Amino acid sequence: MLEISIAQRRDLRAQAHGLNPVVTISQNGLTDAVLREISHSLDAHELIKIRVQGDDRDARIAMYEQICDDLDAAPVQHIGKLLVVWRPSDKQRIVPPKSKKALKAQP
């Protein structure tokens, strides 16, 4: 699992606010095909939202942790049935701030 600071997590949450979910995990759960799709989406977008079907909160948390562990991604936010995940790619389109000073310097 990729570790990020509180300031980085805050910045990524703000960037993810307007995003729509790009992957949906159905009642079948987190299959290998779904993990591959999440990985491809992370390669393409770096910051994604994932919608999880089902009402079992513990199962959603377990899926969230498994996604981050298996794909070496950072957990950004878990609200209800939406998961926000970030993983930098080779092209690195999204660069979270390094410190609090970097946050204040942004317009």
CSV table of C-alpha atoms in Angstrom, one decimal:
chain,number,residue,atom,x,y,z
A,1,MET,CA,0.0,0.0,0.0
A,2,LEU,CA,1.3,3.4,-1.0
A,3,GLU,CA,1.5,5.8,2.0
A,4,ILE,CA,0.6,9.5,1.5
A,5,SER,CA,0.6,12.4,4.0
A,6,ILE,CA,-2.5,14.1,5.3
A,7,ALA,CA,-1.9,17.2,3.1
A,8,GLN,CA,-1.5,15.0,0.1
A,9,ARG,CA,-4.7,13.1,0.9
A,10,ARG,CA,-6.6,16.4,1.4
A,11,ASP,CA,-5.4,17.7,-2.0
A,12,LEU,CA,-6.3,14.4,-3.8
A,13,ARG,CA,-9.8,14.4,-2.2
A,14,ALA,CA,-10.4,17.9,-3.5
A,15,GLN,CA,-9.2,16.8,-7.0
A,16,ALA,CA,-11.4,13.7,-6.9
A,17,HIS,CA,-14.6,15.6,-5.9
A,18,GLY,CA,-15.8,16.2,-9.5
A,19,LEU,CA,-14.9,12.7,-10.8
A,20,ASN,CA,-17.4,10.1,-11.7
A,21,PRO,CA,-16.8,6.4,-10.8
A,22,VAL,CA,-14.9,4.6,-13.6
A,23,VAL,CA,-15.2,1.1,-12.2
A,24,THR,CA,-18.1,-0.6,-10.5
A,25,ILE,CA,-17.6,-3.7,-8.3
A,26,SER,CA,-20.8,-5.7,-8.6
A,27,GLN,CA,-22.3,-8.3,-6.3
A,28,ASN,CA,-19.7,-10.8,-7.6
A,29,GLY,CA,-17.1,-9.0,-5.6
A,30,LEU,CA,-13.5,-8.2,-6.3
A,31,THR,CA,-12.5,-10.6,-9.1
A,32,ASP,CA,-9.3,-10.7,-11.0
A,33,ALA,CA,-11.0,-9.1,-14.0
A,34,VAL,CA,-12.2,-6.2,-11.8
A,35,LEU,CA,-8.7,-5.8,-10.3
A,36,ARG,CA,-7.2,-5.6,-13.9
A,37,GLU,CA,-9.8,-3.0,-14.9
A,38,ILE,CA,-8.9,-0.9,-11.8
A,39,SER,CA,-5.2,-1.2,-12.6
A,40,HIS,CA,-5.8,-0.1,-16.2
A,41,SER,CA,-7.9,2.8,-15.0
A,42,LEU,CA,-5.2,3.9,-12.5
A,43,ASP,CA,-2.6,3.7,-15.3
A,44,ALA,CA,-4.8,6.0,-17.5
A,45,HIS,CA,-6.1,8.4,-14.9
A,46,GLU,CA,-4.0,8.0,-11.7
A,47,LEU,CA,-6.9,9.2,-9.5
A,48,ILE,CA,-10.2,7.2,-9.8
A,49,LYS,CA,-13.5,6.6,-8.0
A,50,ILE,CA,-14.8,3.1,-7.6
A,51,ARG,CA,-18.4,2.3,-6.9
A,52,VAL,CA,-19.1,-0.8,-4.8
A,53,GLN,CA,-22.5,-2.5,-4.9
A,54,GLY,CA,-23.8,-4.1,-1.8
A,55,ASP,CA,-24.6,-2.9,1.7
A,56,ASP,CA,-21.9,-4.7,3.7
A,57,ARG,CA,-19.6,-2.0,5.0
A,58,ASP,CA,-17.0,-4.4,6.3
A,59,ALA,CA,-16.8,-6.1,2.9
A,60,ARG,CA,-16.3,-2.7,1.2
A,61,ILE,CA,-13.5,-1.8,3.6
A,62,ALA,CA,-11.8,-5.2,3.0
A,63,MET,CA,-12.1,-4.6,-0.8
A,64,TYR,CA,-10.6,-1.1,-0.4
A,65,GLU,CA,-7.6,-2.5,1.5
A,66,GLN,CA,-7.2,-5.4,-0.9
A,67,ILE,CA,-7.2,-3.0,-3.9
A,68,CYS,CA,-4.6,-0.7,-2.4
A,69,ASP,CA,-2.4,-3.6,-1.3
A,70,ASP,CA,-2.6,-5.6,-4.5
A,71,LEU,CA,-2.1,-2.6,-6.8
A,72,ASP,CA,0.3,-0.6,-4.7
A,73,ALA,CA,-2.1,2.3,-4.6
A,74,ALA,CA,-2.9,4.9,-1.9
A,75,PRO,CA,-6.3,5.0,-0.2
A,76,VAL,CA,-7.6,8.5,-0.5
A,77,GLN,CA,-11.2,8.4,0.6
A,78,HIS,CA,-14.0,6.0,1.5
A,79,ILE,CA,-17.5,7.5,1.6
A,80,GLY,CA,-20.5,5.2,1.6
A,81,LYS,CA,-20.2,3.0,-1.5
A,82,LEU,CA,-17.5,5.2,-3.2
A,83,LEU,CA,-13.8,4.5,-2.9
A,84,VAL,CA,-11.2,7.0,-4.1
A,85,VAL,CA,-7.8,5.5,-5.0
A,86,TRP,CA,-4.6,7.1,-6.3
A,87,ARG,CA,-1.5,5.6,-7.9
A,88,PRO,CA,1.1,7.6,-9.7
A,89,SER,CA,1.9,6.5,-13.2
A,90,ASP,CA,5.0,6.9,-15.3
A,91,LYS,CA,3.6,10.1,-16.9
A,92,GLN,CA,2.5,11.4,-13.5
A,93,ARG,CA,-0.4,13.8,-14.4
A,94,ILE,CA,-1.4,14.4,-10.7
A,95,VAL,CA,1.3,15.5,-8.3
A,96,PRO,CA,0.1,16.0,-4.7
A,97,PRO,CA,1.9,18.7,-2.7
A,98,LYS,CA,5.0,17.7,-0.7
A,99,SER,CA,4.2,19.8,2.4
A,100,LYS,CA,1.8,22.3,3.9
A,101,LYS,CA,3.9,25.1,2.4
A,102,ALA,CA,3.2,23.7,-1.1
A,103,LEU,CA,-0.5,23.8,-0.4
A,104,LYS,CA,-0.4,27.5,0.6
A,105,ALA,CA,1.7,28.4,-2.5
A,106,GLN,CA,-1.0,27.1,-4.9
A,107,PRO,CA,-3.4,29.7,-6.3
